[in-house]
Coordinates of C-alpha atoms and ligand atoms in Angstrom, one line a residue:
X1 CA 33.6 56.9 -46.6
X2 CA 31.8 55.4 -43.8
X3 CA 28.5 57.2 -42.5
X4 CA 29.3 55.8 -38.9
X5 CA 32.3 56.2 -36.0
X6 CA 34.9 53.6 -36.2
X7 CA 37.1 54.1 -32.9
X8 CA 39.5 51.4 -31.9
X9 CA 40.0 51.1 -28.4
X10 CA 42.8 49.6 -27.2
X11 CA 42.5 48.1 -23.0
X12 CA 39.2 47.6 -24.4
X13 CA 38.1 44.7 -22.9
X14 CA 38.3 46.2 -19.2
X15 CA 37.8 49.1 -16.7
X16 CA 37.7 53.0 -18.8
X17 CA 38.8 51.0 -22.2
X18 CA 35.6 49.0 -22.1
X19 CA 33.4 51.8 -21.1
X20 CA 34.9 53.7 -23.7
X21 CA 34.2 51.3 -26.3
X22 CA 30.5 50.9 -25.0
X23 CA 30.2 54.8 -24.9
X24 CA 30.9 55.0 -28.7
X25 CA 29.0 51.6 -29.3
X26 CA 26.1 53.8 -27.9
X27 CA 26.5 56.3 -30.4
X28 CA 26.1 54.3 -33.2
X29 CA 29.8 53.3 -33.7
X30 CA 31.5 50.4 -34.9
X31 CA 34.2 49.0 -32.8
X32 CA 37.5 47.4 -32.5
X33 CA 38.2 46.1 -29.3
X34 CA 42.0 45.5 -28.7
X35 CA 43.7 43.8 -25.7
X36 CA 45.9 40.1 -24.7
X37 CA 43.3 38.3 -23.2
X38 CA 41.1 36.2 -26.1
X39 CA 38.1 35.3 -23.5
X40 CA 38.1 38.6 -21.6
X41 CA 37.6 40.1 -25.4
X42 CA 34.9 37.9 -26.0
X43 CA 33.2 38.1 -22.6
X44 CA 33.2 42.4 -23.5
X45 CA 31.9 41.7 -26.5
X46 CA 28.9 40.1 -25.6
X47 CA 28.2 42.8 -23.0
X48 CA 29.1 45.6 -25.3
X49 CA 26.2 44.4 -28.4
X50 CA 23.6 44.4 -25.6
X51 CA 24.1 48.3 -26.0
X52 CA 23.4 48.1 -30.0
X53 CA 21.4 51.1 -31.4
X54 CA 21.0 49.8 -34.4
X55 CA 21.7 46.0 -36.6
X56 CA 24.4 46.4 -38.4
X57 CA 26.7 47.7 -35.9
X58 CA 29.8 45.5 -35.0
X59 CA 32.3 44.7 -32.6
X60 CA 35.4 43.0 -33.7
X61 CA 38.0 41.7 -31.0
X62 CA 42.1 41.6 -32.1
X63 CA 44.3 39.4 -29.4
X64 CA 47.6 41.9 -29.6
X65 CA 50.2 43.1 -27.2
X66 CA 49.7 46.5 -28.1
X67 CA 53.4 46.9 -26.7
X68 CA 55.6 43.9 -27.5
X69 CA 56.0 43.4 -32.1
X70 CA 55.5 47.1 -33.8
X71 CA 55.2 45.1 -37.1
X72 CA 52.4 42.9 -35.7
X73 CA 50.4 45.5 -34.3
X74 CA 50.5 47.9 -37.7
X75 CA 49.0 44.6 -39.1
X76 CA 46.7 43.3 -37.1
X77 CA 45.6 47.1 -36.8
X78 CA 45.5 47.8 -40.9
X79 CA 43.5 44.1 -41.2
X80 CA 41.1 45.7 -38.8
X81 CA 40.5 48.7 -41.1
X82 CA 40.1 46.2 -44.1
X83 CA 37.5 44.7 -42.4
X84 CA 35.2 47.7 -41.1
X85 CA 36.9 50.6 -42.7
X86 CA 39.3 53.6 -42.0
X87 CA 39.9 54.4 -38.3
X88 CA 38.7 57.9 -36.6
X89 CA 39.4 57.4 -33.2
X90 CA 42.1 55.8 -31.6
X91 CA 41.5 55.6 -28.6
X92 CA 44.8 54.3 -26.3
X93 CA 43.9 53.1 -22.8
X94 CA 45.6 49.8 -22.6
X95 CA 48.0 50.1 -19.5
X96 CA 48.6 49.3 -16.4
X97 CA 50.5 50.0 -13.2
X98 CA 52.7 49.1 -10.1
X99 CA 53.3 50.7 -6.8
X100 CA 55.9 50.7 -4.3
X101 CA 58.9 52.2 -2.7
X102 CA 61.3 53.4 -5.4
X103 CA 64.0 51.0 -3.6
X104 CA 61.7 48.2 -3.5
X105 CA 60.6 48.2 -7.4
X106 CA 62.6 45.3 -9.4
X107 CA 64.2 46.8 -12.7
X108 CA 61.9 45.3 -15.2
X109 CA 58.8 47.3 -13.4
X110 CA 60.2 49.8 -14.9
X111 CA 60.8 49.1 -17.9
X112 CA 57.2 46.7 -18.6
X113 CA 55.3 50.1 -17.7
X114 CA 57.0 51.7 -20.3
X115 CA 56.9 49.5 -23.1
X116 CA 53.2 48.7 -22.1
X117 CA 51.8 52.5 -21.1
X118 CA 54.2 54.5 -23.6
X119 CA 55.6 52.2 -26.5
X120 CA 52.1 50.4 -26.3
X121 CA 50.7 53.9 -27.4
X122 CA 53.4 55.2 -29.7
X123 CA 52.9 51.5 -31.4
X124 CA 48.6 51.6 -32.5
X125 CA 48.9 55.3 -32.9
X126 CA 51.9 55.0 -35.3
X127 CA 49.8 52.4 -37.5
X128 CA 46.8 54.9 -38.2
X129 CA 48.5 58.0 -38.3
X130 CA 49.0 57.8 -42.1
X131 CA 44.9 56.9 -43.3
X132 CA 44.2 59.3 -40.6
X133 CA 46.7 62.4 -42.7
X134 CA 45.3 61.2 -46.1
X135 CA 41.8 61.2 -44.7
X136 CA 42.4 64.1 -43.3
X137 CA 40.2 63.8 -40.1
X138 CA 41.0 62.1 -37.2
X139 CA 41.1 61.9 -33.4
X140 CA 43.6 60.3 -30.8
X141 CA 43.8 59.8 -27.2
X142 CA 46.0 59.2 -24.8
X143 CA 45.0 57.9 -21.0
X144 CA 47.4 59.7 -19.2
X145 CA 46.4 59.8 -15.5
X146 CA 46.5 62.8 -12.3
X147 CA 50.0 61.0 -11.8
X148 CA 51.4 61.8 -15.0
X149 CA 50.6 66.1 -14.0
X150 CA 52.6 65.5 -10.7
X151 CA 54.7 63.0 -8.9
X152 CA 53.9 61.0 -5.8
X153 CA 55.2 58.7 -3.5
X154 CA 55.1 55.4 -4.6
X155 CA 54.4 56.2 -8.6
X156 CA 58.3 56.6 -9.2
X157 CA 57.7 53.9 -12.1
X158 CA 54.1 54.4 -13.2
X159 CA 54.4 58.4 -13.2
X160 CA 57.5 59.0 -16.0
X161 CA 55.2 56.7 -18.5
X162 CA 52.3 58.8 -17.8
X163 CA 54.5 62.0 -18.4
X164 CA 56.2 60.2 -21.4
X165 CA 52.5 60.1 -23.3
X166 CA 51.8 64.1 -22.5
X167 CA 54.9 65.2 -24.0
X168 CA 54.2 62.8 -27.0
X169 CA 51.0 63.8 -27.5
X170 CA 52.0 67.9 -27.7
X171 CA 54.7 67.0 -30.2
X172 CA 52.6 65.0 -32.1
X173 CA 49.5 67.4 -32.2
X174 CA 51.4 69.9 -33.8
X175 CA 52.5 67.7 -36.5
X176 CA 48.9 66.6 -37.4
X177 CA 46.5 69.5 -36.5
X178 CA 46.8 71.0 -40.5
X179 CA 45.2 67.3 -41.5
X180 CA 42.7 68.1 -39.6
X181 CA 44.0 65.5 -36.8
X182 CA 43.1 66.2 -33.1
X183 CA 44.8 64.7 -29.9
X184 CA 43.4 64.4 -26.9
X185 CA 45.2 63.8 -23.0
X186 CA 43.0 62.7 -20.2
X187 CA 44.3 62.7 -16.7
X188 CA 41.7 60.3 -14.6
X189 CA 41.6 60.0 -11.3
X190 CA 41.7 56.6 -9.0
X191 CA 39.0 55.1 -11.1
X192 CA 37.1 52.0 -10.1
X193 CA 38.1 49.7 -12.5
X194 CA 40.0 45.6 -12.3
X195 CA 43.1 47.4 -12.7
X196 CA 42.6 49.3 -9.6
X197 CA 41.7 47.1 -7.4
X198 CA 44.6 44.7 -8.5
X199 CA 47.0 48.5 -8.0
X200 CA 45.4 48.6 -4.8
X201 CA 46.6 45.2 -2.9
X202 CA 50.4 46.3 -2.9
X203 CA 49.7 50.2 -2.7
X204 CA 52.1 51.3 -0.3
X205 CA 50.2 53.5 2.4
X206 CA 51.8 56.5 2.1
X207 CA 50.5 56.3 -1.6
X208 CA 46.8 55.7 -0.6
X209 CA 46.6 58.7 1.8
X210 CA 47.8 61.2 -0.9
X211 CA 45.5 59.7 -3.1
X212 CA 42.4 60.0 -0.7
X213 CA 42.7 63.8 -1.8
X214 CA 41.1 63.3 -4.8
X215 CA 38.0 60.9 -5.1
X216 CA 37.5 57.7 -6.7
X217 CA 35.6 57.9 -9.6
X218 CA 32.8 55.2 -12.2
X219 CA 34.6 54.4 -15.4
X220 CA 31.2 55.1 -17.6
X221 CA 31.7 58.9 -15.7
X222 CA 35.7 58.9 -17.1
X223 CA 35.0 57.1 -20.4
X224 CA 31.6 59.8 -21.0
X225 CA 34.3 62.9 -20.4
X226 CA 36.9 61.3 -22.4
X227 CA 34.5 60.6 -25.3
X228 CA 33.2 64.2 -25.6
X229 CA 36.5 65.8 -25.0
X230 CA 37.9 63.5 -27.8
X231 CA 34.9 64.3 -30.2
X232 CA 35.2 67.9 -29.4
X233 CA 38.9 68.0 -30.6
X234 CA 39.9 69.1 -26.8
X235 CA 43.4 68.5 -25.8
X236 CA 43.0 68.2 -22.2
X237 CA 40.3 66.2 -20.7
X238 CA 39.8 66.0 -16.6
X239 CA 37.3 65.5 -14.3
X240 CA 36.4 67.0 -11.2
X241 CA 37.2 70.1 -9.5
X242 CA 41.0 68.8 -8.6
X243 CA 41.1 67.5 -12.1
X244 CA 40.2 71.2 -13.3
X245 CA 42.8 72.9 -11.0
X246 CA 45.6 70.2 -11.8
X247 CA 45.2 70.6 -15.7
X248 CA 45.1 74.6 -15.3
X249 CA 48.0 74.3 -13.2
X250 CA 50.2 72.1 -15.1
X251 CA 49.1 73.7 -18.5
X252 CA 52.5 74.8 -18.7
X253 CA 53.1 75.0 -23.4
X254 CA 50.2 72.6 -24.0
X255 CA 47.6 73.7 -27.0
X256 CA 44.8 75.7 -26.2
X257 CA 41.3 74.5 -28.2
X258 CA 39.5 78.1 -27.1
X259 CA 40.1 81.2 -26.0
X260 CA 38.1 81.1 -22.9
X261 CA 40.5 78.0 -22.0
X262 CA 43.8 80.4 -22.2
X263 CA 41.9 83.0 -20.6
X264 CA 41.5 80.8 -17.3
X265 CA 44.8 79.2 -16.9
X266 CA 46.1 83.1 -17.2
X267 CA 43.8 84.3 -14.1
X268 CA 43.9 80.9 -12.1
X269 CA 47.3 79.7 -12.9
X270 CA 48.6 81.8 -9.8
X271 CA 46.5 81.0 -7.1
X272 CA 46.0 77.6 -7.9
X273 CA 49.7 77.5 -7.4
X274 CA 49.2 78.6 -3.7
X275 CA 46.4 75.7 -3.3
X276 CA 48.9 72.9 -4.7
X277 CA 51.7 74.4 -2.5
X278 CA 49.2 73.5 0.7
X279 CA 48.3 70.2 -1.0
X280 CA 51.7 69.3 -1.3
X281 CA 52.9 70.4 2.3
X282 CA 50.2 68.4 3.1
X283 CA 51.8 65.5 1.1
X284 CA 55.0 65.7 2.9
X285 CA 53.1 65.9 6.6
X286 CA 51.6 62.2 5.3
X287 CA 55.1 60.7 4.3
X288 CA 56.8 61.4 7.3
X289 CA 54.0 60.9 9.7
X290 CA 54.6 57.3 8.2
X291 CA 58.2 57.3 8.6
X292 CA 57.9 58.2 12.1
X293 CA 55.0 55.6 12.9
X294 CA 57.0 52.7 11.0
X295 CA 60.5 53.6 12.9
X296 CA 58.4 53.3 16.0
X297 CA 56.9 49.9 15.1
X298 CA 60.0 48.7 14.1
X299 CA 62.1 49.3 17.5
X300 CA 59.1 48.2 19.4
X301 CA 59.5 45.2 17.3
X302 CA 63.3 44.5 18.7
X303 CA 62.6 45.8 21.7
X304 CA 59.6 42.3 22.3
Ligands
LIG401 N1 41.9 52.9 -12.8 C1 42.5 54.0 -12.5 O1 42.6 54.4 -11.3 C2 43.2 54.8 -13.5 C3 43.7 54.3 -14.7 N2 44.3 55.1 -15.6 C4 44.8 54.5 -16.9 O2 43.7 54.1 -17.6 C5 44.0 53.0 -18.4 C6 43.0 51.9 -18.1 O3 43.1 51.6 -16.8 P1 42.0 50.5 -16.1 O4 40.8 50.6 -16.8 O5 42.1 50.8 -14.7 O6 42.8 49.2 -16.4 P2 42.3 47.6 -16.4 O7 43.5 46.9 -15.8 O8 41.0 47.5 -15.8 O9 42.3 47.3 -18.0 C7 43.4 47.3 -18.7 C8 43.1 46.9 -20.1 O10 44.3 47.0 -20.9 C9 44.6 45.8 -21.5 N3 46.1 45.6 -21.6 C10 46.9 45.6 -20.6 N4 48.2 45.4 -21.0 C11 48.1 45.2 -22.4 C12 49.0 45.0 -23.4 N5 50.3 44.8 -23.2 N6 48.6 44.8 -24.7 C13 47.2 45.0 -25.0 N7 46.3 45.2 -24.0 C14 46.7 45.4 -22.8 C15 43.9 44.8 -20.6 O11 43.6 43.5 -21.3 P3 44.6 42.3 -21.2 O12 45.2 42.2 -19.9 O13 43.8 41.1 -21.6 O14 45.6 42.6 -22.3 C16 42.6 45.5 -20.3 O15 41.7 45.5 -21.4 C17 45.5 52.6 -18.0 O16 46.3 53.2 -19.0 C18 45.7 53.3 -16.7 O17 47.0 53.6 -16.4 C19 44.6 56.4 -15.4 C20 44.2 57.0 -14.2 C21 43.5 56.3 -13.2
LIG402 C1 45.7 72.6 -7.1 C2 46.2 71.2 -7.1 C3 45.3 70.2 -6.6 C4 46.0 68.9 -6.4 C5 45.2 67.7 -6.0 C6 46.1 66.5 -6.2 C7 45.4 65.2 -5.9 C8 46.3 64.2 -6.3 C9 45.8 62.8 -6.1 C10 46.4 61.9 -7.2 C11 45.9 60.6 -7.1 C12 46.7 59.7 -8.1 C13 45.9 59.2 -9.2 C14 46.6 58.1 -9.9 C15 45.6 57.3 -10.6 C16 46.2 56.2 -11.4 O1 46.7 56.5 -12.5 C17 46.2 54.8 -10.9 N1 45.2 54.5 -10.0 C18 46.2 53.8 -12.0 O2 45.8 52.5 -11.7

């Protein structure tokens, strides 16, 4: 037994992976950093030691596509525990998305975000289940996101992978909560990361006015919620005040970890139904206020 954390973090070497992995790293933890990109790794790396609490503590880097070769990952993921020991956190955050008009999306968008954002969680988490049910201790997370709790224009691809990991993660946390194994589902919000700002270029507009609703958050605020929910054993982890409503609302068969949890979604569930009915009118207002302002442009357009 090892007397310090050991969480591997895959989409570790950017945005919430990274501040994950330098959450834990602050903690004392020893860490596995898993993502494509060799230099990116490295580059994390570096930044992550500067955080070190103590000497001995390590960060290791594994160059995997997390969704691409189950085999390859199960061993690139059990050299990993050879080298620094068992696993206790998995922590999966590599992912990625694309927006756009459900029309407009080319066939394999849809199918890369699943393999990356679904099979490239069912893949890492497969490999440690096992030493995590003879250890009998363990914790795993999924990065959902606020799209994988609802649907919105312009997430027809990114959302169902999103969705995909919560129904995973139920079935799953039943299997493994008598070893003593917890899961965890966070749904962030727009969070300030690479991978948003790439999102961002194509984002149709219609898409970035629904999401002004909720705020954009700091990854080290997202990755410090999703550590402590994931140490804590929580199933759900949010953020914010929509985040809270959201989770309540769409708690629909999930576990419970306390009683006071069950007790709120029982007295809020029904009027925060009544809020999300406003927000979604709201929603519609925005997508056909577009649809009128691009018809308009458009017959101006062949009218010059
Ligand atoms: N930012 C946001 O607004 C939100 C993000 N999320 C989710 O959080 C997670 C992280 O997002 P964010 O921090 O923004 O993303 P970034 O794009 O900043 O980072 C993604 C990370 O995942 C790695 N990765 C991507 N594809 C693969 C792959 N096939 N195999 C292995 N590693 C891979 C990347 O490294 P490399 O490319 O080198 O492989 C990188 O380390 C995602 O699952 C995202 O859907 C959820 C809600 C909001
Ligand atoms: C009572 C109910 C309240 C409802 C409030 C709803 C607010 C919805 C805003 C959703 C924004 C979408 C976030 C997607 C983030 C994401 O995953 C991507 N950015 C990934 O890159």
């Amino acid at each position: 037994m090892t007397d310090h954390g050991q969480p591997q973090v895959t989409g570790g070497s950017s945005g919430i992976g990274k501040c994950v992995a330098i959450e834990c790293y602050k903690q004392g933890a020893f860490i596995t950093l898993i993502a494509r990109n060799e230099n990116k790794l490295l580059q994390t790396k570096k930044e992550i030691e500067k955080y070190s609490v103590n000497d001995k503590q390590v960060v290791l880097c594994i160059s995997v596509d997390v969704s691409k070769d189950y085999g390859h990952v199960e061993n690139v993921l059990k050299q990993a525990q050879e080298k620094l020991g068992p696993v206790d956190m998995l922590v999966n955050c590599a992912g990625t998305s694309i927006t756009g008009k459900f029309e407009d999306l080319e066939m394999n968008c849809f199918e890369n975000l699943m393999a990356v954002n679904y099979l490239g969680s069912v893949y890492p988490s497969h490999a440690v289940i096992p030493t995590m049910k003879e250890r009998r201790m363990g914790r795993i997370v999924f990065v959902s996101s606020q799209a994988g709790q609802l649907g919105l224009f312009g997430y027809t691809a990114y959302s169902p992978t999103k969705f995909a990991l919560r129904g995973l993660a139920e079935a799953l946390q039943m299997e493994v909560k008598p070893y003593n194994i917890y899961i965890t589902v966070a749904y962030p919000p727009d969070t300030d990361t690479p991978g948003f700002a790439e999102e961002s270029k194509t984002k149709p507009l219609e898409t970035k006015l629904i999401s002004e609703t909720s705020s954009v958050c700091q990854a080290e605020q997202v990755a410090r919620i999703i550590v402590k929910d994931a140490i804590q054993g929580n199933f759900n982890s949010y953020i914010g005040s929509d985040g809270y409503m959201l989770s309540i609302l769409t708690s629909g068969m999930s576990p419970v970890t306390s009683i006071t949890e069950g007790l709120q979604q029982m007295v809020c569930m029904g009027i925060f139904r009544i809020v999300g009915l406003f927000y979604l009118g709201s929603f519609d207002s925005i997508v056909r206020r577009c649809m009128i302002q691009r018809e308009k442009s458009e017959s101006t357009d062949k009218t010059e």
